[in-house]
């Protein structure tokens, strides 16, 4: 399933389309620290966003970052995500709920 399909089916808002919306999603990682997500990224589910998170997602060529709990990035993060081609999605779901629903879609 492609990232844009995950977003559509779960009613996520696409904040930055990036390069990953057409990427196949085969798994993900739920973590708030970039060091926890390194090497395991397909979709990164987190309730925190900052420059380092976007840089790690770009470096690992993640499909995108799903921001949970209604978290919104600041303008600097939005610009960096656009520049780096990192897709940013937003949802009101908790990290637990978002992870579970994404998992069920991918099964």
GROMACS .gro file of N, CA and C in nm:
model
  321
    1UNK      N    1   0.085  -0.117   0.000
    1UNK     CA    2   0.000   0.000   0.000
    1UNK      C    3   0.090   0.123   0.000
    2UNK      N    4   0.054   0.222  -0.077
    2UNK     CA    5   0.133   0.345  -0.086
    2UNK      C    6   0.096   0.440   0.028
    3UNK      N    7   0.191   0.527   0.060
    3UNK     CA    8   0.171   0.618   0.172
    3UNK      C    9   0.047   0.705   0.154
    4UNK      N   10   0.022   0.753   0.034
    4UNK     CA   11  -0.097   0.838   0.014
    4UNK      C   12  -0.225   0.759   0.040
    5UNK      N   13  -0.224   0.628   0.013
    5UNK     CA   14  -0.341   0.544   0.040
    5UNK      C   15  -0.362   0.527   0.190
    6UNK      N   16  -0.253   0.510   0.264
    6UNK     CA   17  -0.261   0.503   0.410
    6UNK      C   18  -0.323   0.632   0.463
    7UNK      N   19  -0.272   0.746   0.414
    7UNK     CA   20  -0.322   0.876   0.458
    7UNK      C   21  -0.471   0.891   0.430
    8UNK      N   22  -0.512   0.854   0.309
    8UNK     CA   23  -0.653   0.867   0.271
    8UNK      C   24  -0.743   0.778   0.357
    9UNK      N   25  -0.702   0.654   0.375
    9UNK     CA   26  -0.787   0.559   0.448
    9UNK      C   27  -0.799   0.593   0.596
   10UNK      N   28  -0.698   0.659   0.652
   10UNK     CA   29  -0.702   0.694   0.794
   10UNK      C   30  -0.737   0.841   0.817
   11UNK      N   31  -0.770   0.913   0.710
   11UNK     CA   32  -0.812   1.052   0.723
   11UNK      C   33  -0.702   1.144   0.772
   12UNK      N   34  -0.578   1.115   0.734
   12UNK     CA   35  -0.466   1.198   0.775
   12UNK      C   36  -0.455   1.320   0.685
   13UNK      N   37  -0.409   1.429   0.742
   13UNK     CA   38  -0.386   1.550   0.667
   13UNK      C   39  -0.244   1.547   0.612
   14UNK      N   40  -0.229   1.575   0.484
   14UNK     CA   41  -0.097   1.581   0.423
   14UNK      C   42  -0.048   1.724   0.436
   15UNK      N   43   0.052   1.745   0.521
   15UNK     CA   44   0.107   1.878   0.544
   15UNK      C   45   0.212   1.913   0.439
   16UNK      N   46   0.296   1.815   0.407
   16UNK     CA   47   0.399   1.829   0.303
   16UNK      C   48   0.396   1.699   0.223
   17UNK      N   49   0.372   1.706   0.092
   17UNK     CA   50   0.364   1.582   0.014
   17UNK      C   51   0.498   1.509   0.001
   18UNK      N   52   0.606   1.582  -0.006
   18UNK     CA   53   0.737   1.519  -0.016
   18UNK      C   54   0.747   1.422  -0.132
   19UNK      N   55   0.846   1.335  -0.127
   19UNK     CA   56   0.869   1.237  -0.232
   19UNK      C   57   0.811   1.100  -0.198
   20UNK      N   58   0.761   1.082  -0.077
   20UNK     CA   59   0.724   0.950  -0.031
   20UNK      C   60   0.579   0.909  -0.049
   21UNK      N   61   0.493   0.997  -0.096
   21UNK     CA   62   0.351   0.961  -0.104
   21UNK      C   63   0.324   0.845  -0.198
   22UNK      N   64   0.408   0.826  -0.298
   22UNK     CA   65   0.392   0.716  -0.392
   22UNK      C   66   0.473   0.593  -0.351
   23UNK      N   67   0.545   0.604  -0.241
   23UNK     CA   68   0.630   0.495  -0.194
   23UNK      C   69   0.546   0.386  -0.127
   24UNK      N   70   0.582   0.261  -0.152
   24UNK     CA   71   0.515   0.149  -0.087
   24UNK      C   72   0.554   0.148   0.060
   25UNK      N   73   0.455   0.133   0.147
   25UNK     CA   74   0.479   0.125   0.291
   25UNK      C   75   0.473  -0.022   0.330
   26UNK      N   76   0.582  -0.071   0.386
   26UNK     CA   77   0.588  -0.211   0.425
   26UNK      C   78   0.603  -0.227   0.576
   27UNK      N   79   0.621  -0.116   0.647
   27UNK     CA   80   0.638  -0.122   0.791
   27UNK      C   81   0.660   0.017   0.845
   28UNK      N   82   0.695   0.022   0.971
   28UNK     CA   83   0.716   0.152   1.032
   28UNK      C   84   0.781   0.141   1.167
   29UNK      N   85   0.798   0.255   1.228
   29UNK     CA   86   0.859   0.264   1.359
   29UNK      C   87   0.787   0.373   1.437
   30UNK      N   88   0.749   0.341   1.560
   30UNK     CA   89   0.688   0.439   1.648
   30UNK      C   90   0.790   0.476   1.754
   31UNK      N   91   0.839   0.600   1.748
   31UNK     CA   92   0.943   0.646   1.840
   31UNK      C   93   0.946   0.798   1.837
   32UNK      N   94   0.992   0.856   1.946
   32UNK     CA   95   1.007   1.001   1.950
   32UNK      C   96   1.150   1.047   1.928
   33UNK      N   97   1.246   0.958   1.949
   33UNK     CA   98   1.386   0.995   1.932
   33UNK      C   99   1.440   0.946   1.798
   34UNK      N  100   1.508   1.033   1.724
   34UNK     CA  101   1.564   0.990   1.596
   34UNK      C  102   1.655   0.867   1.609
   35UNK      N  103   1.730   0.858   1.716
   35UNK     CA  104   1.821   0.745   1.734
   35UNK      C  105   1.747   0.612   1.744
   36UNK      N  106   1.621   0.615   1.791
   36UNK     CA  107   1.542   0.493   1.800
   36UNK      C  108   1.491   0.449   1.663
   37UNK      N  109   1.478   0.543   1.573
   37UNK     CA  110   1.419   0.514   1.443
   37UNK      C  111   1.523   0.483   1.336
   38UNK      N  112   1.647   0.517   1.359
   38UNK     CA  113   1.751   0.495   1.259
   38UNK      C  114   1.755   0.350   1.214
   39UNK      N  115   1.758   0.331   1.084
   39UNK     CA  116   1.772   0.197   1.029
   39UNK      C  117   1.644   0.117   1.020
   40UNK      N  118   1.533   0.171   1.069
   40UNK     CA  119   1.408   0.092   1.070
   40UNK      C  120   1.295   0.167   1.001
   41UNK      N  121   1.328   0.265   0.925
   41UNK     CA  122   1.223   0.352   0.876
   41UNK      C  123   1.158   0.308   0.746
   42UNK      N  124   1.031   0.310   0.745
   42UNK     CA  125   0.947   0.310   0.627
   42UNK      C  126   0.852   0.427   0.648
   43UNK      N  127   0.776   0.420   0.758
   43UNK     CA  128   0.696   0.532   0.807
   43UNK      C  129   0.734   0.552   0.952
   44UNK      N  130   0.762   0.674   0.987
   44UNK     CA  131   0.800   0.707   1.124
   44UNK      C  132   0.679   0.771   1.190
   45UNK      N  133   0.630   0.712   1.298
   45UNK     CA  134   0.514   0.760   1.371
   45UNK      C  135   0.564   0.822   1.500
   46UNK      N  136   0.533   0.950   1.522
   46UNK     CA  137   0.588   1.021   1.637
   46UNK      C  138   0.495   1.135   1.679
   47UNK      N  139   0.512   1.178   1.802
   47UNK     CA  140   0.438   1.294   1.850
   47UNK      C  141   0.530   1.416   1.862
   48UNK      N  142   0.652   1.403   1.811
   48UNK     CA  143   0.747   1.514   1.816
   48UNK      C  144   0.807   1.535   1.678
   49UNK      N  145   0.828   1.659   1.643
   49UNK     CA  146   0.894   1.689   1.516
   49UNK      C  147   0.991   1.804   1.536
   50UNK      N  148   1.107   1.788   1.476
   50UNK     CA  149   1.211   1.890   1.481
   50UNK      C  150   1.304   1.868   1.363
   51UNK      N  151   1.399   1.958   1.345
   51UNK     CA  152   1.490   1.952   1.230
   51UNK      C  153   1.562   1.817   1.222
   52UNK      N  154   1.608   1.765   1.333
   52UNK     CA  155   1.682   1.639   1.331
   52UNK      C  156   1.595   1.523   1.282
   53UNK      N  157   1.469   1.523   1.322
   53UNK     CA  158   1.379   1.416   1.278
   53UNK      C  159   1.364   1.419   1.126
   54UNK      N  160   1.350   1.536   1.071
   54UNK     CA  161   1.335   1.549   0.925
   54UNK      C  162   1.464   1.507   0.856
   55UNK      N  163   1.577   1.547   0.911
   55UNK     CA  164   1.706   1.509   0.853
   55UNK      C  165   1.725   1.358   0.854
   56UNK      N  166   1.689   1.292   0.964
   56UNK     CA  167   1.702   1.146   0.973
   56UNK      C  168   1.608   1.079   0.872
   57UNK      N  169   1.486   1.125   0.862
   57UNK     CA  170   1.391   1.067   0.767
   57UNK      C  171   1.441   1.083   0.623
   58UNK      N  172   1.500   1.198   0.592
   58UNK     CA  173   1.556   1.219   0.458
   58UNK      C  174   1.674   1.127   0.434
   59UNK      N  175   1.763   1.117   0.531
   59UNK     CA  176   1.882   1.032   0.520
   59UNK      C  177   1.844   0.885   0.499
   60UNK      N  178   1.745   0.839   0.572
   60UNK     CA  179   1.702   0.698   0.564
   60UNK      C  180   1.601   0.673   0.452
   61UNK      N  181   1.567   0.779   0.380
   61UNK     CA  182   1.470   0.770   0.270
   61UNK      C  183   1.336   0.710   0.315
   62UNK      N  184   1.291   0.756   0.429
   62UNK     CA  185   1.162   0.712   0.482
   62UNK      C  186   1.050   0.758   0.389
   63UNK      N  187   0.943   0.681   0.385
   63UNK     CA  188   0.827   0.723   0.307
   63UNK      C  189   0.773   0.854   0.362
   64UNK      N  190   0.776   0.869   0.495
   64UNK     CA  191   0.729   0.992   0.556
   64UNK      C  192   0.722   0.982   0.707
   65UNK      N  193   0.682   1.093   0.766
   65UNK     CA  194   0.664   1.103   0.910
   65UNK      C  195   0.516   1.129   0.937
   66UNK      N  196   0.459   1.049   1.027
   66UNK     CA  197   0.321   1.070   1.071
   66UNK      C  198   0.326   1.136   1.207
   67UNK      N  199   0.275   1.257   1.214
   67UNK     CA  200   0.270   1.332   1.340
   67UNK      C  201   0.138   1.304   1.409
   68UNK      N  202   0.146   1.260   1.532
   68UNK     CA  203   0.027   1.217   1.606
   68UNK      C  204  -0.015   1.322   1.710
   69UNK      N  205  -0.126   1.294   1.776
   69UNK     CA  206  -0.178   1.380   1.885
   69UNK      C  207  -0.204   1.524   1.840
   70UNK      N  208  -0.229   1.544   1.712
   70UNK     CA  209  -0.256   1.679   1.662
   70UNK      C  210  -0.135   1.770   1.658
   71UNK      N  211  -0.015   1.713   1.668
   71UNK     CA  212   0.109   1.792   1.665
   71UNK      C  213   0.123   1.859   1.529
   72UNK      N  214   0.165   1.984   1.533
   72UNK     CA  215   0.188   2.062   1.410
   72UNK      C  216   0.332   2.110   1.409
   73UNK      N  217   0.400   2.096   1.297
   73UNK     CA  218   0.538   2.144   1.288
   73UNK      C  219   0.541   2.296   1.274
   74UNK      N  220   0.653   2.355   1.315
   74UNK     CA  221   0.668   2.499   1.294
   74UNK      C  222   0.706   2.524   1.147
   75UNK      N  223   0.707   2.650   1.108
   75UNK     CA  224   0.733   2.685   0.968
   75UNK      C  225   0.871   2.641   0.923
   76UNK      N  226   0.970   2.646   1.011
   76UNK     CA  227   1.105   2.603   0.976
   76UNK      C  228   1.106   2.454   0.939
   77UNK      N  229   1.036   2.373   1.017
   77UNK     CA  230   1.029   2.230   0.988
   77UNK      C  231   0.953   2.203   0.859
   78UNK      N  232   0.847   2.276   0.836
   78UNK     CA  233   0.772   2.261   0.711
   78UNK      C  234   0.860   2.291   0.591
   79UNK      N  235   0.935   2.401   0.597
   79UNK     CA  236   1.026   2.438   0.487
   79UNK      C  237   1.134   2.332   0.467
   80UNK      N  238   1.192   2.283   0.576
   80UNK     CA  239   1.296   2.181   0.565
   80UNK      C  240   1.240   2.052   0.504
   81UNK      N  241   1.122   2.012   0.546
   81UNK     CA  242   1.060   1.892   0.490
   81UNK      C  243   1.037   1.909   0.339
   82UNK      N  244   0.992   2.025   0.299
   82UNK     CA  245   0.973   2.052   0.156
   82UNK      C  246   1.106   2.044   0.082
   83UNK      N  247   1.209   2.106   0.137
   83UNK     CA  248   1.341   2.107   0.074
   83UNK      C  249   1.399   1.966   0.064
   84UNK      N  250   1.382   1.888   0.169
   84UNK     CA  251   1.439   1.752   0.174
   84UNK      C  252   1.349   1.647   0.109
   85UNK      N  253   1.226   1.685   0.073
   85UNK     CA  254   1.135   1.590   0.010
   85UNK      C  255   1.074   1.490   0.105
   86UNK      N  256   1.065   1.526   0.233
   86UNK     CA  257   1.009   1.436   0.334
   86UNK      C  258   0.859   1.463   0.349
   87UNK      N  259   0.779   1.360   0.330
   87UNK     CA  260   0.634   1.374   0.347
   87UNK      C  261   0.602   1.387   0.496
   88UNK      N  262   0.519   1.485   0.530
   88UNK     CA  263   0.471   1.502   0.667
   88UNK      C  264   0.320   1.487   0.666
   89UNK      N  265   0.271   1.395   0.749
   89UNK     CA  266   0.128   1.371   0.764
   89UNK      C  267   0.089   1.401   0.908
   90UNK      N  268  -0.034   1.443   0.929
   90UNK     CA  269  -0.081   1.475   1.064
   90UNK      C  270  -0.211   1.402   1.093
   91UNK      N  271  -0.224   1.360   1.218
   91UNK     CA  272  -0.346   1.295   1.265
   91UNK      C  273  -0.372   1.332   1.410
   92UNK      N  274  -0.497   1.325   1.450
   92UNK     CA  275  -0.533   1.347   1.590
   92UNK      C  276  -0.518   1.220   1.672
   93UNK      N  277  -0.495   1.107   1.605
   93UNK     CA  278  -0.478   0.980   1.675
   93UNK      C  279  -0.353   0.983   1.764
   94UNK      N  280  -0.354   0.902   1.869
   94UNK     CA  281  -0.235   0.886   1.952
   94UNK      C  282  -0.133   0.801   1.874
   95UNK      N  283  -0.007   0.799   1.917
   95UNK     CA  284   0.090   0.712   1.851
   95UNK      C  285   0.045   0.565   1.853
   96UNK      N  286  -0.010   0.521   1.964
   96UNK     CA  287  -0.057   0.383   1.978
   96UNK      C  288  -0.167   0.353   1.875
   97UNK      N  289  -0.266   0.442   1.867
   97UNK     CA  290  -0.377   0.420   1.774
   97UNK      C  291  -0.331   0.426   1.629
   98UNK      N  292  -0.248   0.525   1.597
   98UNK     CA  293  -0.199   0.539   1.459
   98UNK      C  294  -0.118   0.416   1.419
   99UNK      N  295  -0.031   0.370   1.509
   99UNK     CA  296   0.050   0.251   1.481
   99UNK      C  297  -0.038   0.129   1.456
  100UNK      N  298  -0.136   0.111   1.541
  100UNK     CA  299  -0.226  -0.004   1.527
  100UNK      C  300  -0.305  -0.001   1.399
  101UNK      N  301  -0.354   0.115   1.364
  101UNK     CA  302  -0.436   0.125   1.242
  101UNK      C  303  -0.351   0.107   1.117
  102UNK      N  304  -0.231   0.163   1.118
  102UNK     CA  305  -0.141   0.143   1.004
  102UNK      C  306  -0.103  -0.005   0.993
  103UNK      N  307  -0.074  -0.066   1.105
  103UNK     CA  308  -0.040  -0.208   1.107
  103UNK      C  309  -0.154  -0.291   1.045
  104UNK      N  310  -0.276  -0.262   1.085
  104UNK     CA  311  -0.391  -0.337   1.034
  104UNK      C  312  -0.407  -0.317   0.882
  105UNK      N  313  -0.380  -0.198   0.835
  105UNK     CA  314  -0.390  -0.174   0.690
  105UNK      C  315  -0.286  -0.253   0.612
  106UNK      N  316  -0.169  -0.269   0.670
  106UNK     CA  317  -0.058  -0.333   0.600
  106UNK      C  318  -0.056  -0.485   0.610
  107UNK      N  319  -0.137  -0.539   0.699
  107UNK     CA  320  -0.140  -0.687   0.719
  107UNK      C  321  -0.188  -0.758   0.598
   0.00000   0.00000   0.00000
